[in-house]
Coordinates of N, CA and C in Angstrom, one line a residue:
Chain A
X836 N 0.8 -1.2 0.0 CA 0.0 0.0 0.0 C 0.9 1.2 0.0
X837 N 0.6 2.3 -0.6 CA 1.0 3.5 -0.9 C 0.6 4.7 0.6
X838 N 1.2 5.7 0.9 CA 1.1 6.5 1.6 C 2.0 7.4 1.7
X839 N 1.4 8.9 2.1 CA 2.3 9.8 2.0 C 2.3 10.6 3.4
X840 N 3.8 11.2 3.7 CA 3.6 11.5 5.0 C 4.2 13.0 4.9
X841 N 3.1 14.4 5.4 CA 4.2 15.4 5.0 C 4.2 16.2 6.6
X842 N 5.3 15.7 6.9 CA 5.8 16.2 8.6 C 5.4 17.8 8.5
X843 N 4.5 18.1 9.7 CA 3.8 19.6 10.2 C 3.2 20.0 9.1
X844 N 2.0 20.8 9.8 CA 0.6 20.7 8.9 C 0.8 22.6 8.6
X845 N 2.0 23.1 9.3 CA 2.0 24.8 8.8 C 3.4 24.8 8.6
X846 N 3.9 26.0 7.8 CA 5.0 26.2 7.5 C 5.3 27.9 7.5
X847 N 6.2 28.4 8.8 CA 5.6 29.8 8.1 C 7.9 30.6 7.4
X848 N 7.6 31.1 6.6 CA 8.2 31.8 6.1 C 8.8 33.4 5.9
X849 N 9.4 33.9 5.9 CA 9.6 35.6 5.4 C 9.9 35.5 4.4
X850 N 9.5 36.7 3.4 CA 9.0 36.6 2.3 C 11.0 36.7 2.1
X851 N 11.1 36.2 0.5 CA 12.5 36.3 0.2 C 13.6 35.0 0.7
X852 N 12.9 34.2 2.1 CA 13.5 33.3 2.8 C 13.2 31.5 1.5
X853 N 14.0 30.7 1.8 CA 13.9 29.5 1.4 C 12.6 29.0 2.3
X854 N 12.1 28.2 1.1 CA 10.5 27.7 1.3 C 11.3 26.3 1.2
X855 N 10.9 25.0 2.1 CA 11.1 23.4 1.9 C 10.2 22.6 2.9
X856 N 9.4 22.1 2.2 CA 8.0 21.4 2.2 C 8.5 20.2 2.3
X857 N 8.1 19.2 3.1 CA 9.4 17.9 3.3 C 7.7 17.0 2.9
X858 N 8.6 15.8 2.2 CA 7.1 14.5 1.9 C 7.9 14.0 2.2
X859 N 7.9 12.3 2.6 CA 8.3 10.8 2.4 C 7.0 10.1 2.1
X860 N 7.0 9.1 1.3 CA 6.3 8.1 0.9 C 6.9 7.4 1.4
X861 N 5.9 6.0 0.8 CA 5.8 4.5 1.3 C 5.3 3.8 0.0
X862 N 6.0 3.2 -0.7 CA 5.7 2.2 -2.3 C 6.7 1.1 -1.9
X863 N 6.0 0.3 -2.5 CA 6.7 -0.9 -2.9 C 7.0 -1.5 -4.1
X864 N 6.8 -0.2 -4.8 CA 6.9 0.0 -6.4 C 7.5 1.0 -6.6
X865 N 7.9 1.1 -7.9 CA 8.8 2.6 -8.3 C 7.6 3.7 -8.2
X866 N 7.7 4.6 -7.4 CA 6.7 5.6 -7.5 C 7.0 6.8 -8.4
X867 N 5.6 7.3 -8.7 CA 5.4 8.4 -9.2 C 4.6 9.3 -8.4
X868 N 5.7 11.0 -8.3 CA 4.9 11.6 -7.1 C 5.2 13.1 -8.1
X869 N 4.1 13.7 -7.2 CA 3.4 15.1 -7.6 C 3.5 15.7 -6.1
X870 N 3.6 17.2 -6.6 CA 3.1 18.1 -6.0 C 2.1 19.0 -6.6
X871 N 0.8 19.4 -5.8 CA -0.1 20.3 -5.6 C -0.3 21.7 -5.2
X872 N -0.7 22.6 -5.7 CA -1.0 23.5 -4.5 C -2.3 24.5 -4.8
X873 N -3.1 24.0 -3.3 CA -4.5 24.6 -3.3 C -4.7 25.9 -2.9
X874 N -4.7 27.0 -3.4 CA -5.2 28.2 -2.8 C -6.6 28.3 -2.6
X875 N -7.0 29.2 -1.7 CA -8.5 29.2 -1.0 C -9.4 29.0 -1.8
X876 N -10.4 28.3 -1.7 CA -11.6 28.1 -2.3 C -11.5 27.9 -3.4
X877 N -10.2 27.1 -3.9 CA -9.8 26.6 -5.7 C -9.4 24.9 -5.2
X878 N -9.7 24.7 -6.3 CA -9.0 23.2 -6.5 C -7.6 23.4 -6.3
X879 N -7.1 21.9 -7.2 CA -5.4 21.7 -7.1 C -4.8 22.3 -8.6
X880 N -3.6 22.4 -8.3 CA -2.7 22.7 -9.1 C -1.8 22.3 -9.6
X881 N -1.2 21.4 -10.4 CA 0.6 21.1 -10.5 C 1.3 22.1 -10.3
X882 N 2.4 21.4 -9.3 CA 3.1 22.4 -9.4 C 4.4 21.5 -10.7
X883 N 4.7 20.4 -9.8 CA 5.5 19.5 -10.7 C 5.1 17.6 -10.3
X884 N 6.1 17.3 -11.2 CA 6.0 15.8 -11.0 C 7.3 15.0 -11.7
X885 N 7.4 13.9 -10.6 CA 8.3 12.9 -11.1 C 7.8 11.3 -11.5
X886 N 8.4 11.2 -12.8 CA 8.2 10.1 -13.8 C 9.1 9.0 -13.2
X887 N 10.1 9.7 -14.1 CA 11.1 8.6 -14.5 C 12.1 9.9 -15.2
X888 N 13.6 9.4 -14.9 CA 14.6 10.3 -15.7 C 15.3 11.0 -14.4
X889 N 15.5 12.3 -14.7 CA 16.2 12.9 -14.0 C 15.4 13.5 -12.5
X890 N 16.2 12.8 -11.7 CA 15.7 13.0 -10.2 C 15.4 14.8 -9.9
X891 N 16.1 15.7 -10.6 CA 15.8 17.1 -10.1 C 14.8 17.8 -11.0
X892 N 13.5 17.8 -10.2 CA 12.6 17.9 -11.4 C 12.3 19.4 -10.9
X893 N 11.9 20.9 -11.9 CA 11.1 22.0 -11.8 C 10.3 22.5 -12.5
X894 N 9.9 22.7 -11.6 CA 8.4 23.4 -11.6 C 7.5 24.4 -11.8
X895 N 6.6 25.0 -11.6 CA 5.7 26.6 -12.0 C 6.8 27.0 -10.9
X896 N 6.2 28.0 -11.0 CA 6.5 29.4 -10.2 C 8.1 29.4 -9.6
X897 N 8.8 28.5 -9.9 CA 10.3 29.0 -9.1 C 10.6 27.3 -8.5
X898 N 9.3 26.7 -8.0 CA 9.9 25.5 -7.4 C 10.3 24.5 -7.7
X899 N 10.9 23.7 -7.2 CA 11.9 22.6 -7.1 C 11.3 21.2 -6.2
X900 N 11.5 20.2 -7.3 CA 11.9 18.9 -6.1 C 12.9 18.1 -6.1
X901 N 13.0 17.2 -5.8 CA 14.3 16.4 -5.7 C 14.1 14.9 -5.1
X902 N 13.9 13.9 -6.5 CA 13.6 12.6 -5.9 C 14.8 11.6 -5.2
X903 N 14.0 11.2 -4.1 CA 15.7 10.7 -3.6 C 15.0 9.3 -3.0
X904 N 15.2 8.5 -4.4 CA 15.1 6.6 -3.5 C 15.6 6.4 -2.0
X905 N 17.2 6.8 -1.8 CA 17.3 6.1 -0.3 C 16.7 6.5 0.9
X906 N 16.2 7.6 0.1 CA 15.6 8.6 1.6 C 14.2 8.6 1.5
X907 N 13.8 7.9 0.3 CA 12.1 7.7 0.1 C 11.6 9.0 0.5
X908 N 11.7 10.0 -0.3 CA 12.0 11.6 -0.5 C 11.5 12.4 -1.1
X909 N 10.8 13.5 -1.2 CA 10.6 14.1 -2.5 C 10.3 15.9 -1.7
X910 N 10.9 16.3 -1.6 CA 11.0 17.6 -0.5 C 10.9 18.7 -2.1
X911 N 10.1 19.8 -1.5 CA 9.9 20.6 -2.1 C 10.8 22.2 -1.8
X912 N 10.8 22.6 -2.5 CA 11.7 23.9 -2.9 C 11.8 24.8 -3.2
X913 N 12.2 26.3 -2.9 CA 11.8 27.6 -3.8 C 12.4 28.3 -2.9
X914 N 14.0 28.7 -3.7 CA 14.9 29.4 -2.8 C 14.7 30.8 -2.3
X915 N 13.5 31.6 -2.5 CA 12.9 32.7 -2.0 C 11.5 33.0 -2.2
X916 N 10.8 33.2 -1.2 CA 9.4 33.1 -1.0 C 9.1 34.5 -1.7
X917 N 7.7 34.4 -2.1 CA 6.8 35.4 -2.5 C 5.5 35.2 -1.5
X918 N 4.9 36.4 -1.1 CA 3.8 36.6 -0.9 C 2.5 36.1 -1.1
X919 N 2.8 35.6 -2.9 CA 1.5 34.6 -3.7 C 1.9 33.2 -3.6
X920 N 3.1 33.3 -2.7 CA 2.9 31.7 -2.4 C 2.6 31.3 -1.0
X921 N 1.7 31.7 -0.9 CA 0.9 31.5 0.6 C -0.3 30.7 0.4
X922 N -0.1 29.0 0.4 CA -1.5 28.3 0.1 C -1.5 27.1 0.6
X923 N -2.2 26.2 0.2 CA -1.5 24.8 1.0 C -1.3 24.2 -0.1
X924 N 0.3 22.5 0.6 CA 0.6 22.3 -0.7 C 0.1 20.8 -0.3
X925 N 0.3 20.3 -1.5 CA 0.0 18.2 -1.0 C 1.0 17.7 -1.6
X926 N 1.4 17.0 -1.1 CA 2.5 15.7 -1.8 C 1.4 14.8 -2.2
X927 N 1.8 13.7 -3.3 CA 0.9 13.0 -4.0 C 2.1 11.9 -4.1
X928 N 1.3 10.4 -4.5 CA 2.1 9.3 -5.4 C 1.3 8.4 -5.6
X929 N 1.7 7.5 -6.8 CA 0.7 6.9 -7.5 C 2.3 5.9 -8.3
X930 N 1.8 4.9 -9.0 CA 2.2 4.0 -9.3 C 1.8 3.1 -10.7
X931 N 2.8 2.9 -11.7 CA 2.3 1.6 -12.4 C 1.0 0.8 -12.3
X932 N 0.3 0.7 -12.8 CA -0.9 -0.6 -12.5 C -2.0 0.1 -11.4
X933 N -1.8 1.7 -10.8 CA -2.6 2.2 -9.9 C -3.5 3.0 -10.6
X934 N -4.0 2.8 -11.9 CA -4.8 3.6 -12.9 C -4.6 5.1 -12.4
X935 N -3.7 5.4 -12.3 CA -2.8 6.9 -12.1 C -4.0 7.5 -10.4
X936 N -4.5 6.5 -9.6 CA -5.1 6.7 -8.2 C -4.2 7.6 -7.5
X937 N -4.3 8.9 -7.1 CA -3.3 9.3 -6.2 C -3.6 8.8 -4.9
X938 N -2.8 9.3 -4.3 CA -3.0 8.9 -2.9 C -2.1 10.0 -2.3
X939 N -2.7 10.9 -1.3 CA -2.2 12.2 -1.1 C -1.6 12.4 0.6
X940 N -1.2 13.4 0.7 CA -0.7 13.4 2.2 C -1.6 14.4 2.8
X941 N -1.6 14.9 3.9 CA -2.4 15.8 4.5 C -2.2 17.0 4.3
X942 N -1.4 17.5 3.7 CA -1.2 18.9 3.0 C -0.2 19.5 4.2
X943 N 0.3 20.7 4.0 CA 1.0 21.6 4.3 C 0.8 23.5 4.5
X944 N 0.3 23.6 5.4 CA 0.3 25.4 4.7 C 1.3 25.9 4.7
X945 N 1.6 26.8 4.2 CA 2.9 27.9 3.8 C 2.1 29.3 4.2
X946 N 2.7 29.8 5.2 CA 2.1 31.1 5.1 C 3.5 32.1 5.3
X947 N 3.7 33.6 4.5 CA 4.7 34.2 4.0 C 4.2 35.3 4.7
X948 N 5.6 35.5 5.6 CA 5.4 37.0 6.2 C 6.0 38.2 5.8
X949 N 5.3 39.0 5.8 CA 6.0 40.4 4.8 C 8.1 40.6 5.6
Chain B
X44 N -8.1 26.6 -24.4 CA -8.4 25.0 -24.2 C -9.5 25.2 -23.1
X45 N -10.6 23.9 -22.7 CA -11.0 24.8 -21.4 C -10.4 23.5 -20.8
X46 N -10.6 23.9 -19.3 CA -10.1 23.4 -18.4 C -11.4 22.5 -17.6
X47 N -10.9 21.7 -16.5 CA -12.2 21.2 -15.9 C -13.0 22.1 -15.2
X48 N -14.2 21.8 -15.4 CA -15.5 22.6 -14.8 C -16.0 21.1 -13.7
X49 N -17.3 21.9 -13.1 CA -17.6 21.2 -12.2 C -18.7 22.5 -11.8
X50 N -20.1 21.4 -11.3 CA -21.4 22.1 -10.8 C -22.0 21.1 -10.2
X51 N -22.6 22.0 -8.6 CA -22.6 23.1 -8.7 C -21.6 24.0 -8.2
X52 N -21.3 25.1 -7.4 CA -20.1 25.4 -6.8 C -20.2 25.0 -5.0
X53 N -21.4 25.0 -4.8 CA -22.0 24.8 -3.6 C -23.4 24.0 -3.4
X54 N -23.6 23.5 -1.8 CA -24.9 22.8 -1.8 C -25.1 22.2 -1.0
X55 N -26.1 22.6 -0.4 CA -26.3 22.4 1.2 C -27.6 21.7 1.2
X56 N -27.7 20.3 1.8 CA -28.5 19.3 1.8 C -28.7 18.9 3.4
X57 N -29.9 17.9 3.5 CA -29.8 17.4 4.9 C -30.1 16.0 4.6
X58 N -29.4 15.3 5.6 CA -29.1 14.0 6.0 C -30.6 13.0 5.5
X59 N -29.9 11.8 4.8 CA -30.6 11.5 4.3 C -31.2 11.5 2.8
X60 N -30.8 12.9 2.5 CA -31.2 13.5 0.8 C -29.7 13.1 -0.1
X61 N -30.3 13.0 -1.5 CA -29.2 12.3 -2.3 C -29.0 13.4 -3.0
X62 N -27.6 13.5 -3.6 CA -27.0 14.4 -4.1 C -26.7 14.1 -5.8
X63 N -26.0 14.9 -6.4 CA -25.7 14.6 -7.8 C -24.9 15.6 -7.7
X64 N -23.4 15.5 -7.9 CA -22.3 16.3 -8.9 C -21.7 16.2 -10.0
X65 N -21.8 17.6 -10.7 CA -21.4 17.6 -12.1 C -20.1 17.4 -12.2
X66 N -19.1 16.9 -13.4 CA -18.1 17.8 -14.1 C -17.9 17.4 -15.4
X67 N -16.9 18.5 -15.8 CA -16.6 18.4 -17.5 C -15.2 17.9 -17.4
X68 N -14.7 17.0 -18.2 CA -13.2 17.1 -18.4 C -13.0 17.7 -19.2
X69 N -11.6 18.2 -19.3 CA -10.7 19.1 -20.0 C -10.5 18.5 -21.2
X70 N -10.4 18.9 -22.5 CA -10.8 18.6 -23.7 C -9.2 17.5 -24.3
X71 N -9.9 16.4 -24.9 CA -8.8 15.6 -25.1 C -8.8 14.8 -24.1
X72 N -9.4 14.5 -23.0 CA -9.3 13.9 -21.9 C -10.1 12.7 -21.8
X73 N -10.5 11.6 -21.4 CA -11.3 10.5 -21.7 C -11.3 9.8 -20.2
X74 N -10.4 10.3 -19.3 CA -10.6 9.9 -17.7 C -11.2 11.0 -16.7
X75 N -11.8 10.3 -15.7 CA -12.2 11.4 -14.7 C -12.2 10.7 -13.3
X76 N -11.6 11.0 -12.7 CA -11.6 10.4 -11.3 C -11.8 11.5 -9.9
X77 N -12.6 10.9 -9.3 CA -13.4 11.4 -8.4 C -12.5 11.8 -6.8
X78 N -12.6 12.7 -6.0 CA -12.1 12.8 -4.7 C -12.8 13.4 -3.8
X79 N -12.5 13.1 -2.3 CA -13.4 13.7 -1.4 C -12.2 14.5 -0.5
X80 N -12.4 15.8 -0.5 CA -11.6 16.4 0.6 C -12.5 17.0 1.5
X81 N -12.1 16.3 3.2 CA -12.9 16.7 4.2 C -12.0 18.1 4.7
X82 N -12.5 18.9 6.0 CA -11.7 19.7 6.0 C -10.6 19.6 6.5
X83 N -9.1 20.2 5.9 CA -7.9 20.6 6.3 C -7.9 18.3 6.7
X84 N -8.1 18.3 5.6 CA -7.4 16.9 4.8 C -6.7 16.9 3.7
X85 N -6.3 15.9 3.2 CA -6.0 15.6 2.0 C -7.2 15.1 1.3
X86 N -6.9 15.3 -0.2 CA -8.3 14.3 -0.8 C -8.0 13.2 -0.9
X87 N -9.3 12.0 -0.9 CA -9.2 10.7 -1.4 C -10.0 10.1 -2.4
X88 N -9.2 9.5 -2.5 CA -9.4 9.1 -4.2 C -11.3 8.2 -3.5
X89 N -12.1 8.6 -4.4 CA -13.1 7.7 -4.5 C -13.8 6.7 -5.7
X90 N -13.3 6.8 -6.9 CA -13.2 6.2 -8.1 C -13.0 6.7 -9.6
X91 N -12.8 6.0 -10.5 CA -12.2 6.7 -11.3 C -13.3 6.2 -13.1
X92 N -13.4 6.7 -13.6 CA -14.4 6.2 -15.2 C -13.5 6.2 -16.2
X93 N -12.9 5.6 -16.8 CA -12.6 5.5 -18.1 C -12.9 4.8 -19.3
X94 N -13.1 5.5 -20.3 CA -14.6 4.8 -21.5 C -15.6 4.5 -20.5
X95 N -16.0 5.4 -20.1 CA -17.5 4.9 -19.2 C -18.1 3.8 -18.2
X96 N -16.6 2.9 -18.1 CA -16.8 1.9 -17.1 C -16.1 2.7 -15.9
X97 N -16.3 1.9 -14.9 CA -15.6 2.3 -13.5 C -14.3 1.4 -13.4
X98 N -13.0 2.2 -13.5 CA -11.9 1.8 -13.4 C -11.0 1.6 -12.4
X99 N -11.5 1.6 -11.0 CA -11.0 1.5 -9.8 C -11.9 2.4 -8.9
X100 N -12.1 1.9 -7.7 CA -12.8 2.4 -6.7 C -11.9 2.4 -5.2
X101 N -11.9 3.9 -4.3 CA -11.1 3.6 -3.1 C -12.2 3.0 -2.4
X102 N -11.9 3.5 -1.0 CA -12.7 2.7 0.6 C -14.0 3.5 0.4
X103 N -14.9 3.7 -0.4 CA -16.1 4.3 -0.1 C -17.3 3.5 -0.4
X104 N -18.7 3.6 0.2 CA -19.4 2.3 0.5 C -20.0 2.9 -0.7
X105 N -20.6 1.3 -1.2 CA -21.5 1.6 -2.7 C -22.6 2.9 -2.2
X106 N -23.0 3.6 -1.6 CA -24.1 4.9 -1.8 C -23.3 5.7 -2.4
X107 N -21.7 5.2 -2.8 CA -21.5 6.6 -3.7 C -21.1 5.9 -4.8
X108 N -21.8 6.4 -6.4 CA -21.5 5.7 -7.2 C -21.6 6.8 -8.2
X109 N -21.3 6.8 -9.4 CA -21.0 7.3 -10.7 C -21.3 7.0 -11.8
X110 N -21.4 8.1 -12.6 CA -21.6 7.3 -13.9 C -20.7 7.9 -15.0
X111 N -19.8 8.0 -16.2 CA -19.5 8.4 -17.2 C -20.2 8.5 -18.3
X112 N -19.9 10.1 -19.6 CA -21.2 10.1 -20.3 C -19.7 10.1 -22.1
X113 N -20.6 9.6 -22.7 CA -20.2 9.9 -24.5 C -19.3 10.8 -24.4
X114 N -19.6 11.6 -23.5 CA -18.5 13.1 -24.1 C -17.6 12.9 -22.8
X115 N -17.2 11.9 -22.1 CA -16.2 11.9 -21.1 C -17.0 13.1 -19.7
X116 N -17.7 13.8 -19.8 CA -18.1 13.8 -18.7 C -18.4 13.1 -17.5
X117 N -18.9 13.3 -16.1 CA -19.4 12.5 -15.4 C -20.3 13.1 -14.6
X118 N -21.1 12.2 -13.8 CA -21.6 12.4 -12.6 C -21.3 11.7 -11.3
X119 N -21.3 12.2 -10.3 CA -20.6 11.7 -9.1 C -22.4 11.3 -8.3
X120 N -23.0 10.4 -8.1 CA -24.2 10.7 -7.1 C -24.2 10.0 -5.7
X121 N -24.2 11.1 -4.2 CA -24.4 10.2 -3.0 C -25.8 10.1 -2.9
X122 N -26.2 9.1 -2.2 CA -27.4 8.8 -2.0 C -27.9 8.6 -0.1
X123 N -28.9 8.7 0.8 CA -28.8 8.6 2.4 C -27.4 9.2 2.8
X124 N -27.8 10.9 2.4 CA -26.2 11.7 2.9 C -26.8 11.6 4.3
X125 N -25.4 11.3 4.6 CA -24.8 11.3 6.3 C -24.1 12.7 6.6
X126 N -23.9 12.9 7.9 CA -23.2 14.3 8.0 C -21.8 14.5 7.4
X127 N -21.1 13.4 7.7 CA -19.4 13.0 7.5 C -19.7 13.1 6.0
X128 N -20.3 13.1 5.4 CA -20.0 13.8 3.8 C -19.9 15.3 3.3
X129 N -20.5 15.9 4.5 CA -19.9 17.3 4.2 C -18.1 17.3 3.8
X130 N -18.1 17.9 2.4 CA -16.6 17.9 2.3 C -16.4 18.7 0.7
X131 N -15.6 19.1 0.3 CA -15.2 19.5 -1.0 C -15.1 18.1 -1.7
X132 N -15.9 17.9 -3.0 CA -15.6 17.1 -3.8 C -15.0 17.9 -4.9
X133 N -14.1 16.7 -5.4 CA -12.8 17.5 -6.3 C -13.2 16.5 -7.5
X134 N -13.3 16.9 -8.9 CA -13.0 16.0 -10.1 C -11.6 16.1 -10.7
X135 N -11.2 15.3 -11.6 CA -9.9 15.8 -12.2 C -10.1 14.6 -13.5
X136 N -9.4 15.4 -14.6 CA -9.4 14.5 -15.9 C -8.1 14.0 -16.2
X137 N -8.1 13.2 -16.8 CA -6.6 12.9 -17.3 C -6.8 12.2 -18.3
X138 N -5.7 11.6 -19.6 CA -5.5 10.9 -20.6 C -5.3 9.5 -20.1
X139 N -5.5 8.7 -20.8 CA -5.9 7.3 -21.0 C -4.8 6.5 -19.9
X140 N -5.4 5.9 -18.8 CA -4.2 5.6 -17.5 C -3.3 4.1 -17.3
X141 N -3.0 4.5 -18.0 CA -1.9 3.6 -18.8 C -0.5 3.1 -18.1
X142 N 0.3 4.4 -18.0 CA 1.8 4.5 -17.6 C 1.7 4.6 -16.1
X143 N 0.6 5.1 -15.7 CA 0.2 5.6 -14.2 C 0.8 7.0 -14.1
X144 N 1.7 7.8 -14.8 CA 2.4 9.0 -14.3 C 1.4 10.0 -15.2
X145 N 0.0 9.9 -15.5 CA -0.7 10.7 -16.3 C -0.6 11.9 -15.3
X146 N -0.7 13.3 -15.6 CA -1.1 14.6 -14.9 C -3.1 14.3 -15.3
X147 N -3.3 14.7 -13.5 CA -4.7 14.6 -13.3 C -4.4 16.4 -13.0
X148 N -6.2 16.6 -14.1 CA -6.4 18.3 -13.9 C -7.4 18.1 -13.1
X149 N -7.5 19.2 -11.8 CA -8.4 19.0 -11.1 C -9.4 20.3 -11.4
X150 N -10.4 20.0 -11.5 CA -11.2 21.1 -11.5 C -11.8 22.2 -10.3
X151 N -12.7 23.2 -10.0 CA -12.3 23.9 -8.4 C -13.2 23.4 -7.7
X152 N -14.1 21.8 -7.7 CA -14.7 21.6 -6.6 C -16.0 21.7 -6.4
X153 N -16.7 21.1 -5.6 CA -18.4 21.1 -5.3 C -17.9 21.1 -3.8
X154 N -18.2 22.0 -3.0 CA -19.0 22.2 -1.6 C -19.9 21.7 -1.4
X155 N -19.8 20.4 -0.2 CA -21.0 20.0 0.0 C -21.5 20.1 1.3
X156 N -22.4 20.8 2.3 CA -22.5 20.8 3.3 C -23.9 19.9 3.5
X157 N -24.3 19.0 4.6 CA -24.6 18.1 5.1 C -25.1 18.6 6.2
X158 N -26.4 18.7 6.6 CA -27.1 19.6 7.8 C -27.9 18.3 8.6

């Protein structure tokens, strides 16, 4: 079974400062994982995703992830915050033979202080 | 291009009464898979339609079921809402789920409140 775990449910920030959103999963398959991000009263968004290929994958607005097998890993990134990136994010993963099912973590907020 | 829609935006029911939600997928799209986000959760997957059959289902009891239409549309319908279904339901489309690393578009959701 699939699961995602994204350690503390707020994140706060100064605007300009490095933003890093930590996920670990759980597959017993090569996983495929996403990031999301919900601003108020909107659905989700890609931000990015990893396939297959090169482990340093980026994304809209500035961010970054970085797939890391031994660390069962996928931490998110954005070496200086903006103010519009104040929303909540989700880690996601999904698998081969999973008819692309995500399976999501509990999200994250990010909130950016002037 | 348009993107996924979904109706209504909101909709406040009481326990017991059956529901119906819309969406459209995003054009080129032929999947749609269903989610429930309760609040300040994650969503969960509830089932997915592709060509109009049902392509996988999560932990939710058959009163929630679906249908797919010709034009890839769907409908999501609960039936004896309970309170614990108040939640944001989320649609999202994607291309044919194949490889498993398809990008699912989500559309912005049905508000469902449960009285």
């Amino acid at each position: 079974a699939q699961s995602v775990t994204q350690l503390g449910s707020h994140v706060s920030v100064s605007e300009g400062a490095l933003v890093l959103l930590r996920c670990n999963y759980s597959s017993s398959v090569p996983p495929y994982l996403f990031w999301y991000v919900q601003y108020p009263n909107q659905g989700l968004q890609l931000l990015l995703k990893y396939t297959t290929g090169a482990t340093l994958v980026k994304g809209i607005n500035g961010f970054e992830a970085e797939f890391k097998k031994s660390e069962t890993s996928f931490h998110l990134t954005k070496p200086s915050a903006h103010m519009s990136d104040a929303a909540e994010y989700f880690c996601a993963v999904t698998y081969t033979g999973a008819n692309s099912k995500l399976t999501f973590g509990k999200g994250i907020t990010l909130s950016v202080r002037p | 291009e348009t993107g996924v829609t979904q109706s209504p935006t909101h909709l406040i029911k009481t326990r017991g009464q059956q529901v119906t939600l819309r969406c459209s997928s995003q054009s080129g799209h032929n999947t749609v898979s269903w989610y429930q986000q309760a609040l300040g959760q994650g969503p969960q997957f509830i089932f997915q339609y592709y060509r109009e059959e049902e392509n996988g289902r999560g932990n939710f009891p058959p009163r929630f079921s679906g249908l797919q239409f010709p034009n890839y549309s769907s409908e999501l319908n609960v039936n004896a809402l309970e309170l614990d279904d108040s939640a944001l339901y989320l649609c999202a489309s994607s291309t044919e789920p194949l490889a498993g690393g398809e990008t699912q578009y989500f559309g912005p959701g049905t508000r469902l409140l449960v009285l």
